[in-house]
Amino acid sequence: MTRNAFLVAAMAVPIAVVGSAAYVSYAAAGKVYYVAPSGSDAAAGTQAAPWASFAHAQAAAQAGDTVYFRGGTYSYTRASSGCSSGTARVDAITLNKSGAAGNPIRYWAYPDERPVFDFSKMTDNCRIKGIDVTGSYLHLQGLEITGVRQNNNLNHESWGIWVSGSNNTFERINAHHNMGPGLFIQDGGGNLVLNSDSHDNYDSMTSNGAGESADGFGAHISANHPGNVFRGCRAWNNSDDGFDLINAFSSVLIENSWAWHNGYIPGTNTSAGNGNGFKAGGYGGDYVGNGAKHTVRTSVAFGNKAAGFYANHHTVANDYFNNTSYNNHPDYNMLGVNAAGAAVGLGNLRNNIAYGGTLTSNMSGANATTNSWNLSVTLSDGQFQSVSTSGWVAPRQADGSLPVLRNFRLAAGSALIDKGVNVGLPYSGTAPDLGAFEASTSPTASASTASASPASSEPPASASAASTPPASSGARGCTATYQLTGSWSGGFQGAVAVANSGPGLVSDWTVRLTLPAGQTVTQAWNAGFTQSGTLLTVTNSTWNGTLGLGGTATFGFLADGDGSRPPAAITCSAA
């Protein structure tokens, strides 16, 4: 990956920040603290007497607690330590205290308010991390990160958010106008970046060329750190790549995400860095024997300076399923490298659309079938409801999921409907459609949740039927249905839908799953859990226990072990 550059005068795009009073009830399980730009660290940390600093709030917070940041600007002028050299790394904010499995420490925007962390006044003469997350089991939600600077040209970039901890959730983050990547996972596993935006990042002060290192999102993790996921994210107007997985030695999943107009100085069409929408791997052009397999699916790339989807000399065939690429250069570039160091086509491509620009390159050797360029289909604008490149920065939905657009959704009667093959994703009709959007189903949120609940980290239902056991019988009014939603070497991700089966109101529910031997749950969301041997017991959170007749709630979890083996039994009890 080449990294970055920043132009203070580049245009910012306003992003709607949404909230819900339901956050308060969700947070009530632990202590609740408050921070405000006008607060004082000598105060009580209450809503009426908030603290002033992130550091003071972290010192007080314990697993299960919630810290609300009131709207306004939190301006930083210096790092927490001095620069030992011009190439050193320093933090403005360090999050090094961990929560616990099922009880994260939550650092959330106060409902319907916009806390902005502005680092543009920092003068430290070295590399700056706006927020350095070394802790685990943390949940950051609704925070805006901007202005992280690099004040010399001895380095490649600084970073908006740097992550080396595990099992963290970054939700509704808006990172923009930083002199480096907006959010960068350096290490750690099981991190979820959900419904977040990273845009207009540009580094003009860099040792490897202006604009060469400011990606929207990056994951460059070492081996044995699986489970990092980007879901429902947008990356645009970044001077380098939208998403960059170079030097990632553990598998990463990118899904339901969009990348456009990357590779230019923000606010212009002036060339800057690499400019790929989704750069899915690579190790500097060299062959490595322990490369990781990544998955990019149900995502959209358009108008990027370089490729929409790029293998970047990767050494393993990644999976590219149900993506849409429009007017990129090219739309899909599967340039890989084999053990002899020779260039080869590498990638498993299914159900993808390439339209406009150069469609493909370096496909010789790639495993590509049931894509738009493999089929006897003539593409035209009429195959889609719209091919507009406008509207993609529209405000997110109330739960934080991507806006519902007509753009690149298949038109009624499109020749791309039912032309795909089953890759384990949900579909309607006789076969999956091509592209990122299934035509015969209504658009769904990337993390669905009941309207009365807070925006959650719950995964979408995307398991194959073979991995889904039958729904449990709910003797006291509820049923529970399990789905495998993601897997990797040594771990997996699951989701369970709980439904009120009658006859009356459900006030609380408990789900018990008998897991196969060797499966250990490490993290859950939207519920509390305990595990004793193979028995996993899950109880509702404070905000999703009440279910009317036919009502549903969903929780998810990450686990170590072989996810291909579903639970032997599931029961649901209600009160």
Coordinates of C-alpha atoms in Angstrom, one line a residue:
M1 CA 0.0 0.0 0.0
T2 CA 1.2 3.5 -0.6
R3 CA 0.0 5.9 1.9
N4 CA -1.5 9.2 2.0
A5 CA -1.8 13.0 2.1
F6 CA -4.1 15.8 3.4
L7 CA -5.4 19.1 2.0
V8 CA -7.0 21.3 4.6
A9 CA -8.9 23.2 2.0
A10 CA -10.5 20.1 0.5
M11 CA -14.3 20.1 0.6
A12 CA -16.0 18.3 3.5
V13 CA -19.2 16.4 2.9
P14 CA -21.8 16.7 5.7
I15 CA -22.8 13.4 7.1
A16 CA -26.0 13.0 9.1
V17 CA -25.6 11.9 12.7
V18 CA -28.6 10.0 14.0
G19 CA -29.5 8.7 17.4
S20 CA -32.2 7.2 19.5
A21 CA -33.4 7.5 23.0
A22 CA -33.2 3.8 23.1
Y23 CA -29.4 4.1 23.6
V24 CA -30.1 5.2 27.2
S25 CA -31.9 2.1 28.2
Y26 CA -29.3 -0.1 26.5
A27 CA -26.6 1.5 28.5
A28 CA -28.4 1.2 31.8
A29 CA -26.8 -2.2 32.6
G30 CA -23.6 -0.5 33.9
K31 CA -22.7 2.9 35.2
V32 CA -23.3 5.9 32.9
Y33 CA -21.0 8.8 32.6
Y34 CA -21.0 12.0 30.6
V35 CA -18.3 14.2 28.9
A36 CA -18.9 17.6 27.3
P37 CA -16.6 20.2 25.7
S38 CA -17.7 22.6 28.5
G39 CA -17.2 20.1 31.2
S40 CA -14.6 19.8 34.0
D41 CA -12.6 16.7 35.1
A42 CA -13.2 18.0 38.6
A43 CA -16.9 17.5 38.2
A44 CA -19.0 14.4 39.0
G45 CA -19.3 13.0 35.4
T46 CA -23.1 13.2 35.6
Q47 CA -25.4 14.6 32.9
A48 CA -25.7 17.8 34.9
A49 CA -21.9 18.0 35.7
P50 CA -20.0 16.3 32.9
W51 CA -16.3 15.7 32.7
A52 CA -14.1 17.3 30.0
S53 CA -11.7 14.7 28.8
F54 CA -11.7 11.2 27.2
A55 CA -8.7 10.3 29.4
H56 CA -10.6 11.1 32.7
A57 CA -13.6 9.1 31.5
Q58 CA -11.5 6.1 30.6
A59 CA -9.9 6.1 34.0
A60 CA -13.3 5.8 35.6
A61 CA -15.1 3.4 33.2
Q62 CA -15.2 -0.3 33.8
A63 CA -16.5 -3.2 31.8
G64 CA -20.3 -2.7 31.1
D65 CA -20.2 1.1 31.6
T66 CA -21.2 3.7 29.1
V67 CA -19.6 7.1 28.5
Y68 CA -21.8 9.6 26.6
F69 CA -20.0 12.4 24.7
R70 CA -22.2 15.5 24.3
G71 CA -22.2 17.3 21.0
G72 CA -19.6 19.9 20.2
T73 CA -15.9 20.1 19.3
Y74 CA -13.2 18.5 21.4
S75 CA -10.0 20.2 20.3
Y76 CA -6.5 18.7 20.9
T77 CA -3.3 20.7 20.6
R78 CA -0.7 18.2 21.8
A79 CA -0.1 14.5 22.2
S80 CA 0.0 12.6 25.5
S81 CA 3.7 12.3 25.2
G82 CA 6.5 14.1 23.4
C83 CA 8.1 13.0 20.0
S84 CA 11.3 11.1 20.7
S85 CA 12.2 11.6 17.0
G86 CA 10.7 12.9 13.8
T87 CA 9.6 9.4 12.9
A88 CA 8.1 8.4 16.3
R89 CA 4.5 7.8 16.9
V90 CA 2.4 9.6 19.5
D91 CA -1.2 9.5 20.6
A92 CA -3.7 12.3 21.2
I93 CA -6.1 9.8 22.9
T94 CA -5.0 6.4 24.1
L95 CA -7.7 3.8 24.9
N96 CA -5.8 1.1 26.7
K97 CA -8.4 -0.1 29.2
S98 CA -10.4 -3.2 28.1
G99 CA -14.0 -4.2 28.7
A100 CA -15.0 -7.8 28.9
A101 CA -16.8 -10.3 26.7
G102 CA -20.5 -9.4 26.7
N103 CA -19.7 -6.3 28.7
P104 CA -17.8 -3.8 26.6
I105 CA -16.9 -0.3 27.7
R106 CA -19.0 2.0 25.5
Y107 CA -17.9 5.4 24.3
W108 CA -20.9 6.7 22.5
A109 CA -22.2 10.0 21.1
Y110 CA -25.1 11.3 23.1
P111 CA -28.3 10.6 21.2
D112 CA -28.9 13.0 18.3
E113 CA -25.7 14.9 19.1
R114 CA -22.4 15.2 17.2
P115 CA -19.2 15.0 19.1
V116 CA -16.3 16.1 16.9
F117 CA -12.7 15.2 17.9
D118 CA -10.5 17.8 16.1
F119 CA -6.8 17.2 16.0
S120 CA -5.9 19.9 13.4
K121 CA -4.2 22.2 15.9
M122 CA -1.6 19.6 17.0
T123 CA 2.0 20.6 16.4
D124 CA 3.8 17.4 17.4
N125 CA 6.7 16.9 14.9
C126 CA 6.2 13.2 14.3
R127 CA 3.4 10.7 13.4
I128 CA 0.1 11.2 15.2
K129 CA -2.6 8.7 16.1
G130 CA -5.8 10.6 16.8
I131 CA -7.3 7.7 18.8
D132 CA -5.0 4.7 19.6
V133 CA -7.1 1.7 20.5
T134 CA -4.9 -0.9 22.2
G135 CA -7.7 -2.1 24.5
S136 CA -10.2 -4.8 23.7
Y137 CA -14.0 -5.2 24.1
L138 CA -14.6 -1.5 23.5
H139 CA -17.5 0.0 21.5
L140 CA -17.1 3.4 19.9
Q141 CA -20.2 4.8 18.4
G142 CA -21.2 8.1 16.6
L143 CA -17.8 9.8 17.0
E144 CA -16.4 12.1 14.3
I145 CA -12.6 12.1 13.8
T146 CA -10.9 14.9 11.8
G147 CA -7.8 16.9 11.2
V148 CA -5.1 14.5 12.3
R149 CA -1.9 16.0 11.0
Q150 CA 1.5 15.0 9.9
N151 CA 3.9 17.9 10.5
N152 CA 7.0 16.7 8.6
N153 CA 7.8 14.8 5.5
L154 CA 9.9 12.0 7.1
N155 CA 7.0 9.5 7.2
H156 CA 4.3 8.0 5.1
E157 CA 1.2 9.0 7.2
S158 CA -0.5 9.6 10.5
W159 CA -3.9 7.9 11.4
G160 CA -7.3 8.9 12.5
I161 CA -8.1 5.8 14.5
W162 CA -5.3 3.2 15.0
V163 CA -6.4 -0.2 16.3
S164 CA -4.3 -3.0 17.7
G165 CA -6.8 -4.4 20.3
S166 CA -9.3 -7.2 19.7
N167 CA -13.1 -7.7 19.8
N168 CA -13.8 -4.0 19.4
T169 CA -16.8 -2.4 17.6
F170 CA -16.5 0.9 15.7
E171 CA -19.9 2.0 14.7
R172 CA -21.1 5.1 12.9
I173 CA -17.6 6.6 12.9
N174 CA -17.1 9.5 10.5
A175 CA -13.4 10.0 9.8
H176 CA -12.5 12.7 7.4
H177 CA -9.8 15.2 6.4
N178 CA -7.0 13.4 8.1
M179 CA -3.4 13.1 6.9
G180 CA -3.6 9.4 6.6
P181 CA -6.1 6.5 6.8
G182 CA -9.3 7.3 8.6
L183 CA -9.4 4.0 10.4
F184 CA -6.5 1.5 10.4
I185 CA -6.5 -1.9 12.0
Q186 CA -2.8 -2.6 12.6
D187 CA -3.4 -5.8 14.6
G188 CA -5.9 -7.7 16.8
G189 CA -8.8 -9.9 15.7
G190 CA -12.6 -9.9 16.0
N191 CA -12.9 -6.1 15.3
L192 CA -16.1 -5.0 13.6
V193 CA -16.2 -1.7 11.7
L194 CA -19.9 -1.1 11.2
N195 CA -21.9 1.5 9.3
S196 CA -18.9 3.9 9.2
D197 CA -17.6 6.5 6.8
S198 CA -14.1 7.6 5.9
H199 CA -13.6 10.3 3.3
D200 CA -11.5 13.2 2.1
N201 CA -8.3 12.0 3.7
Y202 CA -5.1 13.3 2.1
D203 CA -1.5 13.6 3.1
S204 CA 0.5 16.3 1.4
M205 CA 3.4 15.9 3.8
T206 CA 4.7 12.4 3.1
S207 CA 8.0 10.7 2.4
N208 CA 6.6 8.5 -0.5
G209 CA 4.7 11.1 -2.6
A210 CA 1.8 13.3 -1.8
G211 CA -1.5 11.4 -1.5
E212 CA 0.2 7.9 -1.5
S213 CA -1.0 6.7 1.9
A214 CA -4.4 8.2 2.9
D215 CA -6.7 5.3 2.6
G216 CA -10.3 5.3 3.8
F217 CA -10.0 2.1 5.7
G218 CA -7.0 -0.3 6.2
A219 CA -6.3 -3.6 7.8
H220 CA -2.7 -4.8 7.9
I221 CA -2.8 -7.4 10.6
S222 CA -0.4 -10.2 11.5
A223 CA -1.2 -13.9 11.4
N224 CA -3.6 -15.5 13.9
H225 CA -5.9 -12.5 14.2
P226 CA -9.0 -13.5 12.3
G227 CA -12.5 -12.1 12.4
N228 CA -11.9 -8.4 11.4
V229 CA -15.0 -7.2 9.5
F230 CA -15.9 -4.1 7.6
R231 CA -19.7 -3.9 7.1
G232 CA -21.9 -1.2 5.7
C233 CA -19.0 1.2 5.3
R234 CA -18.4 4.0 2.7
A235 CA -15.0 5.3 1.5
W236 CA -14.8 8.2 -0.9
N237 CA -12.6 11.1 -2.0
N238 CA -9.5 9.5 -0.3
S239 CA -6.3 10.3 -2.0
D240 CA -5.1 6.7 -2.0
D241 CA -7.4 3.6 -1.8
G242 CA -10.9 3.2 -0.4
F243 CA -10.2 -0.1 1.4
D244 CA -6.7 -1.5 1.6
L245 CA -5.7 -5.0 2.9
I246 CA -2.0 -5.0 1.9
N247 CA 0.2 -7.0 4.3
A248 CA -2.8 -8.6 6.1
F249 CA -1.8 -12.1 7.2
S250 CA -5.2 -12.9 8.7
S251 CA -8.5 -13.1 6.8
V252 CA -10.7 -10.0 6.5
L253 CA -14.3 -9.7 5.4
I254 CA -15.6 -6.7 3.6
E255 CA -19.3 -6.7 2.8
N256 CA -22.2 -4.3 2.0
S257 CA -19.7 -1.5 1.5
W258 CA -19.2 1.3 -1.1
A259 CA -16.1 2.9 -2.5
W260 CA -15.9 5.7 -5.1
H261 CA -13.7 8.5 -6.4
N262 CA -10.6 7.4 -4.6
G263 CA -7.1 8.3 -5.8
Y264 CA -7.5 12.0 -6.3
I265 CA -6.8 15.1 -4.2
P266 CA -10.1 15.5 -2.3
G267 CA -12.5 17.9 -4.0
T268 CA -10.7 17.7 -7.3
N269 CA -10.0 15.3 -10.2
T270 CA -6.2 15.8 -9.8
S271 CA -4.4 12.4 -9.5
A272 CA -2.9 11.5 -6.2
G273 CA -2.3 8.0 -4.8
N274 CA -3.1 4.5 -6.1
G275 CA -6.9 5.0 -6.4
N276 CA -8.4 1.5 -6.0
G277 CA -11.8 1.0 -4.5
F278 CA -11.1 -2.3 -2.8
K279 CA -7.5 -3.4 -2.6
A280 CA -7.8 -6.9 -1.3
G281 CA -4.3 -8.0 -0.3
G282 CA -0.8 -8.2 -1.5
Y283 CA 2.6 -8.3 0.2
G284 CA 4.6 -5.7 -1.6
G285 CA 4.7 -7.7 -4.9
D286 CA 6.5 -10.6 -3.2
Y287 CA 5.3 -14.2 -2.8
V288 CA 4.7 -15.3 0.8
G289 CA 3.7 -18.8 1.8
N290 CA 1.3 -17.8 4.6
G291 CA -0.9 -15.3 2.8
A292 CA -4.5 -14.9 4.0
K293 CA -7.7 -15.4 2.0
H294 CA -10.0 -12.4 2.1
T295 CA -13.6 -12.0 1.0
V296 CA -15.2 -9.0 -0.6
R297 CA -18.9 -9.3 -1.3
T298 CA -22.2 -7.4 -1.9
S299 CA -20.1 -4.2 -2.4
V300 CA -20.1 -1.4 -4.9
A301 CA -17.1 0.5 -6.5
F302 CA -17.4 3.2 -9.1
G303 CA -15.4 6.1 -10.5
N304 CA -12.1 5.2 -8.8
K305 CA -8.9 6.3 -10.5
A306 CA -7.7 2.7 -10.7
A307 CA -9.4 -0.7 -10.2
G308 CA -12.7 -1.1 -8.5
F309 CA -11.6 -4.5 -7.1
Y310 CA -7.9 -5.2 -7.1
A311 CA -6.0 -8.3 -6.0
N312 CA -2.7 -6.3 -5.7
H313 CA -0.2 -9.1 -6.4
H314 CA -1.9 -11.3 -3.8
T315 CA -0.7 -14.8 -3.3
V316 CA -4.1 -16.5 -2.5
A317 CA -7.3 -16.6 -4.5
N318 CA -9.7 -14.2 -2.6
D319 CA -13.4 -14.5 -2.9
Y320 CA -15.3 -11.8 -4.8
F321 CA -19.0 -12.5 -4.7
N322 CA -22.0 -10.4 -5.8
N323 CA -20.2 -7.1 -6.3
T324 CA -21.0 -4.2 -8.7
S325 CA -18.2 -2.3 -10.4
Y326 CA -18.9 0.7 -12.7
N327 CA -16.5 2.9 -14.7
N328 CA -13.3 1.9 -12.9
H329 CA -9.9 1.4 -14.5
P330 CA -10.4 -1.6 -14.7
D331 CA -13.5 -2.8 -12.9
Y332 CA -11.8 -6.0 -11.7
N333 CA -8.0 -6.5 -11.7
M334 CA -7.0 -10.0 -10.5
L335 CA -3.2 -9.5 -10.6
G336 CA -1.6 -12.2 -8.4
V337 CA 1.8 -13.8 -7.9
N338 CA 2.7 -17.4 -7.7
A339 CA 5.4 -19.3 -5.8
A340 CA 7.8 -18.8 -8.6
G341 CA 7.3 -15.0 -8.4
A342 CA 5.4 -14.9 -11.8
A343 CA 2.3 -12.8 -12.4
V344 CA -0.9 -14.8 -12.5
G345 CA -4.6 -14.2 -12.3
L346 CA -5.9 -15.1 -8.8
G347 CA -9.4 -14.9 -7.5
N348 CA -12.7 -16.6 -7.2
L349 CA -15.3 -14.4 -8.8
R350 CA -19.0 -15.2 -8.8
N351 CA -22.1 -13.2 -9.6
N352 CA -20.3 -9.9 -10.2
I353 CA -21.2 -7.0 -12.5
A354 CA -18.6 -5.1 -14.5
Y355 CA -20.1 -2.2 -16.5
G356 CA -18.4 0.8 -18.0
G357 CA -14.6 1.5 -18.2
T358 CA -12.3 -1.4 -18.8
L359 CA -14.1 -4.5 -17.5
T360 CA -11.3 -6.8 -16.4
S361 CA -7.6 -7.4 -16.5
N362 CA -5.2 -10.1 -15.4
M363 CA -8.0 -12.7 -15.4
S364 CA -6.0 -15.6 -17.0
G365 CA -5.8 -18.2 -14.3
A366 CA -8.6 -16.7 -12.1
N367 CA -11.6 -18.8 -11.3
A368 CA -14.4 -16.5 -12.7
T369 CA -17.8 -17.8 -13.7
T370 CA -21.4 -16.5 -13.7
N371 CA -20.2 -12.9 -13.9
S372 CA -21.7 -10.4 -16.3
W373 CA -18.7 -10.7 -18.6
N374 CA -18.9 -14.5 -18.7
L375 CA -22.5 -14.6 -19.8
S376 CA -24.2 -13.8 -23.0
V377 CA -25.7 -10.6 -21.7
T378 CA -25.4 -7.2 -23.3
L379 CA -25.2 -4.6 -20.6
S380 CA -26.9 -1.2 -20.9
D381 CA -28.2 1.5 -18.6
G382 CA -31.7 -0.1 -19.0
Q383 CA -30.6 -3.1 -17.0
F384 CA -30.6 -1.0 -13.9
Q385 CA -33.1 1.3 -12.2
S386 CA -30.4 4.0 -12.3
V387 CA -26.7 4.3 -13.0
S388 CA -26.4 7.7 -11.3
T389 CA -23.2 8.4 -9.4
S390 CA -25.0 11.0 -7.3
G391 CA -26.7 10.6 -4.0
W392 CA -24.2 8.1 -2.5
V393 CA -23.4 10.5 0.4
A394 CA -27.0 10.7 1.4
P395 CA -27.7 10.5 5.2
R396 CA -27.8 7.0 6.6
Q397 CA -30.9 5.4 7.8
A398 CA -32.1 5.8 11.4
D399 CA -30.3 2.6 12.5
G400 CA -27.1 3.7 10.8
S401 CA -27.3 1.5 7.8
L402 CA -26.6 2.6 4.3
P403 CA -29.2 4.8 2.5
V404 CA -31.6 3.1 0.2
L405 CA -30.8 4.2 -3.4
R406 CA -32.1 3.1 -6.8
N407 CA -28.5 3.4 -8.1
F408 CA -27.3 0.1 -9.7
R409 CA -30.3 -1.9 -8.5
L410 CA -31.5 -4.2 -11.2
A411 CA -34.6 -3.0 -13.2
A412 CA -37.6 -5.2 -13.5
G413 CA -37.0 -7.7 -16.3
S414 CA -33.2 -7.2 -16.2
A415 CA -31.2 -9.9 -17.9
L416 CA -29.0 -10.1 -14.8
I417 CA -31.8 -11.4 -12.6
D418 CA -31.5 -15.1 -11.6
K419 CA -28.2 -15.5 -13.5
G420 CA -25.9 -16.2 -10.6
V421 CA -24.9 -19.3 -8.6
N422 CA -25.5 -20.0 -4.9
V423 CA -22.5 -18.7 -2.8
G424 CA -24.2 -18.9 0.5
L425 CA -25.9 -15.5 0.5
P426 CA -29.7 -15.0 0.7
Y427 CA -31.5 -14.8 -2.6
S428 CA -35.0 -15.0 -4.1
G429 CA -36.1 -16.6 -7.3
T430 CA -34.6 -19.6 -9.1
A431 CA -31.0 -18.4 -8.6
P432 CA -29.1 -15.4 -7.2
D433 CA -29.0 -12.2 -9.2
L434 CA -25.8 -10.6 -10.3
G435 CA -24.4 -7.6 -8.5
A436 CA -24.6 -6.2 -5.0
F437 CA -28.3 -5.9 -4.8
E438 CA -30.8 -8.8 -5.1
A439 CA -33.6 -7.4 -7.3
S440 CA -36.5 -9.4 -5.8
T441 CA -36.0 -8.5 -2.2
S442 CA -36.5 -5.2 -0.4
P443 CA -33.3 -3.4 0.5
T444 CA -32.2 -4.4 4.0
A445 CA -30.1 -2.7 6.6
S446 CA -26.5 -4.0 7.0
A447 CA -27.3 -4.5 10.7
S448 CA -31.0 -5.1 11.1
T449 CA -32.7 -4.3 14.4
A450 CA -36.1 -3.7 15.9
S451 CA -37.3 -0.1 15.6
A452 CA -37.3 0.3 19.4
S453 CA -33.7 -0.9 19.9
P454 CA -30.4 0.9 19.5
A455 CA -28.3 0.5 16.4
S456 CA -26.5 -2.8 16.9
S457 CA -23.5 -4.7 15.8
E458 CA -25.6 -7.6 14.8
P459 CA -24.6 -9.4 11.5
P460 CA -27.0 -9.9 8.6
A461 CA -28.5 -13.3 8.0
S462 CA -26.4 -14.8 5.3
A463 CA -25.8 -18.4 6.1
S464 CA -26.3 -21.3 3.7
A465 CA -29.2 -23.7 4.4
A466 CA -26.8 -26.5 5.2
S467 CA -25.4 -24.6 8.2
T468 CA -28.8 -23.7 9.6
P469 CA -30.5 -26.1 12.0
P470 CA -34.3 -26.1 12.4
A471 CA -35.8 -23.5 14.7
S472 CA -36.3 -24.5 18.3
S473 CA -39.7 -25.1 19.8
G474 CA -40.5 -22.4 22.3
A475 CA -42.4 -24.1 25.1
R476 CA -43.2 -20.7 26.8
G477 CA -43.8 -18.6 23.8
C478 CA -40.6 -18.1 21.8
T479 CA -38.5 -19.8 19.1
A480 CA -34.9 -19.3 18.2
T481 CA -33.2 -19.9 14.8
Y482 CA -29.5 -20.0 14.3
Q483 CA -27.5 -19.0 11.2
L484 CA -23.8 -19.1 10.4
T485 CA -22.9 -15.6 9.1
G486 CA -19.2 -15.8 8.6
S487 CA -16.2 -18.1 9.1
W488 CA -12.5 -18.2 8.9
S489 CA -9.7 -20.5 9.9
G490 CA -10.1 -21.2 13.6
G491 CA -13.2 -19.1 14.1
F492 CA -16.7 -18.1 13.0
Q493 CA -19.6 -15.7 13.5
G494 CA -23.2 -16.7 14.2
A495 CA -26.6 -15.0 14.6
V496 CA -29.7 -16.1 16.3
A497 CA -33.2 -14.8 15.6
V498 CA -35.6 -14.9 18.6
A499 CA -39.4 -14.7 17.8
N500 CA -42.5 -14.5 20.0
S501 CA -44.6 -17.6 19.1
G502 CA -47.5 -16.6 21.3
P503 CA -49.9 -16.6 22.8
G504 CA -49.0 -13.5 24.9
L505 CA -46.4 -10.9 25.5
V506 CA -42.8 -11.9 26.1
S507 CA -41.1 -9.8 28.7
D508 CA -37.7 -11.7 28.8
W509 CA -36.2 -14.5 26.9
T510 CA -33.3 -17.0 27.3
V511 CA -31.8 -19.1 24.5
R512 CA -29.7 -22.1 25.2
L513 CA -27.5 -23.6 22.5
T514 CA -25.6 -26.9 22.8
L515 CA -22.4 -26.2 20.9
P516 CA -20.2 -28.8 19.3
A517 CA -17.1 -29.6 21.4
G518 CA -14.2 -27.1 20.6
Q519 CA -16.4 -24.1 20.1
T520 CA -15.9 -21.2 22.5
V521 CA -17.8 -17.9 22.3
T522 CA -15.6 -14.9 22.8
Q523 CA -17.9 -12.0 22.2
A524 CA -21.7 -11.3 21.8
W525 CA -23.8 -8.3 21.0
N526 CA -27.4 -7.5 21.7
A527 CA -27.4 -10.0 24.6
G528 CA -25.5 -11.3 27.6
F529 CA -24.0 -14.8 27.6
T530 CA -22.3 -17.4 29.7
Q531 CA -20.8 -20.7 28.6
S532 CA -20.3 -23.8 30.6
G533 CA -18.7 -26.6 28.6
T534 CA -20.7 -26.9 25.4
L535 CA -23.8 -25.1 26.9
L536 CA -24.1 -21.5 25.8
T537 CA -26.8 -19.6 27.7
V538 CA -27.9 -16.2 26.2
T539 CA -30.2 -13.7 27.8
N540 CA -31.8 -10.6 26.4
S541 CA -30.4 -7.1 26.9
T542 CA -32.5 -4.6 28.8
W543 CA -33.9 -3.1 25.6
N544 CA -34.8 -6.1 23.5
G545 CA -36.5 -8.5 26.0
T546 CA -40.0 -7.3 25.4
L547 CA -41.5 -8.9 22.2
G548 CA -45.1 -8.5 21.1
L549 CA -46.9 -11.3 19.3
G550 CA -44.8 -12.0 16.2
G551 CA -42.1 -9.7 17.4
T552 CA -38.4 -10.6 16.9
A553 CA -35.0 -9.8 18.3
T554 CA -31.6 -10.9 17.0
F555 CA -28.2 -11.3 18.7
G556 CA -24.9 -12.3 17.3
F557 CA -21.6 -13.7 18.5
L558 CA -18.0 -14.5 17.6
A559 CA -16.5 -17.8 18.5
D560 CA -13.3 -19.9 18.3
G561 CA -13.6 -23.3 16.6
D562 CA -15.0 -24.9 13.5
G563 CA -18.2 -23.0 12.5
S564 CA -19.2 -25.6 9.9
R565 CA -20.8 -27.6 12.7
P566 CA -24.1 -26.1 13.8
P567 CA -25.5 -26.3 17.4
A568 CA -26.8 -29.8 18.3
A569 CA -29.8 -28.3 20.0
I570 CA -31.4 -24.9 20.6
T571 CA -34.1 -24.0 23.1
C572 CA -35.9 -20.8 23.9
S573 CA -37.7 -20.0 27.1
A574 CA -39.8 -16.9 27.7
A575 CA -41.2 -15.1 30.7

